[in-house]
Amino acid sequence: MSEAAKTTRLSIFPLPGALLFPRMHLPLHIFEPRYRAMVSDAMARDRRIGMIQPRTGKITRKDSPPLFEIGCVGKIGEFEAGEDGRYNLVLEGVALFRIVRELDVTTPFRQVEAELLPLAEEPEMLSLSRRSLLETESRAFADAQGYAVDWDAVTRLDDEALVNGIAQIAPFDVAAKQALLESPDIEDRAELIIQLMQFFGRHDGEDSVTLQ
C-alpha cells in the first residue's frame, strides 16, 4: 500500500463461510450481544460493516481469532429490529478492503483500520465459452448435491452476479471461499469455481465441500 492510500475505520463481523462481494447482497440474522451492539453502532453512524472470514486452525483467543487480510464492506440496506433485540438485515456490498491493522478498542466488537480496494464502475463480463462451461458445471454440481435451482432465473443473471452469487452460496470450505474472494478478476474466479466443482467437490459429512 502506498503512503498516499486512504484508509478507513471499520467495525468487522468475522464469520466463516460468509462472503460478500461488491454489488451483491448478504442477508444476516444478528443475535449475539456484541454484534447487536455493532449493528446499533453502525446504524447510528454510516451503516457500514466489514464482513471478513477468520482463519481456521489458528485461533489464539476465543473471541479474537486471526483474520484473513481481505474482506468486503457492506452497507446496511434492509433492516428489521425484533422485539427481543435481534436484527434481520441485508448488507449491500460496497467494496473489498484490506486490513492495515487492528485497532485497540473498548467496544465488544472488533474494529480495524482498512484500505478500500478499487472497484470497476461497470460489472465485469465473462467470455461466452467460460459462461457456458460455468452454467454446465453448476447444473451438474447442483444435481449431484441435490439442490433445487431456478435455472431460468440463473440464465438471466449478468456474468458478475452469476459468478459472485455462486461464490457466496456454494458450500465450499473457508480456504476455498477466501480464494474466490481474492481472485483478481471474474474470469479467474469463474475458473476456480469450475475447478472446485469438478475436482474438489466431495461431502465431508457436514454438508460442506472441502479441499482435502
JSON list of N, CA, C and O in Angstrom, two decimals, residues 173 200 202 204 210-212:
[
{"chain": "A", "resi": 173, "resn": "ASP", "atom": "N", "xyz": [-15.28, -24.84, 1.60]},
{"chain": "A", "resi": 173, "resn": "ASP", "atom": "CA", "xyz": [-14.72, -24.53, 2.90]},
{"chain": "A", "resi": 173, "resn": "ASP", "atom": "C", "xyz": [-14.14, -23.12, 2.94]},
{"chain": "A", "resi": 173, "resn": "ASP", "atom": "O", "xyz": [-14.13, -22.40, 1.94]},
{"chain": "A", "resi": 200, "resn": "PHE", "atom": "N", "xyz": [-12.78, -30.95, -6.63]},
{"chain": "A", "resi": 200, "resn": "PHE", "atom": "CA", "xyz": [-12.66, -30.98, -5.19]},
{"chain": "A", "resi": 200, "resn": "PHE", "atom": "C", "xyz": [-13.99, -31.16, -4.47]},
{"chain": "A", "resi": 200, "resn": "PHE", "atom": "O", "xyz": [-14.03, -31.08, -3.25]},
{"chain": "A", "resi": 202, "resn": "ARG", "atom": "N", "xyz": [-16.50, -32.90, -2.70]},
{"chain": "A", "resi": 202, "resn": "ARG", "atom": "CA", "xyz": [-16.94, -34.12, -2.02]},
{"chain": "A", "resi": 202, "resn": "ARG", "atom": "C", "xyz": [-17.48, -33.74, -0.66]},
{"chain": "A", "resi": 202, "resn": "ARG", "atom": "O", "xyz": [-17.06, -32.77, -0.06]},
{"chain": "A", "resi": 204, "resn": "ASP", "atom": "N", "xyz": [-17.96, -33.83, 3.28]},
{"chain": "A", "resi": 204, "resn": "ASP", "atom": "CA", "xyz": [-17.16, -34.19, 4.43]},
{"chain": "A", "resi": 204, "resn": "ASP", "atom": "C", "xyz": [-18.02, -34.71, 5.58]},
{"chain": "A", "resi": 204, "resn": "ASP", "atom": "O", "xyz": [-17.56, -34.87, 6.70]},
{"chain": "A", "resi": 210, "resn": "THR", "atom": "N", "xyz": [-15.12, -29.64, 0.67]},
{"chain": "A", "resi": 210, "resn": "THR", "atom": "CA", "xyz": [-13.79, -29.32, 1.18]},
{"chain": "A", "resi": 210, "resn": "THR", "atom": "C", "xyz": [-12.73, -29.44, 0.10]},
{"chain": "A", "resi": 210, "resn": "THR", "atom": "O", "xyz": [-12.97, -29.94, -0.98]},
{"chain": "A", "resi": 211, "resn": "LEU", "atom": "N", "xyz": [-11.54, -28.95, 0.43]},
{"chain": "A", "resi": 211, "resn": "LEU", "atom": "CA", "xyz": [-10.40, -29.04, -0.48]},
{"chain": "A", "resi": 211, "resn": "LEU", "atom": "C", "xyz": [-9.46, -30.16, -0.13]},
{"chain": "A", "resi": 211, "resn": "LEU", "atom": "O", "xyz": [-8.40, -30.30, -0.74]},
{"chain": "A", "resi": 212, "resn": "GLN", "atom": "N", "xyz": [-9.78, -30.97, 0.87]},
{"chain": "A", "resi": 212, "resn": "GLN", "atom": "CA", "xyz": [-8.89, -32.07, 1.23]},
{"chain": "A", "resi": 212, "resn": "GLN", "atom": "C", "xyz": [-9.02, -33.20, 0.21]},
{"chain": "A", "resi": 212, "resn": "GLN", "atom": "O", "xyz": [-10.10, -33.44, -0.29]}
]
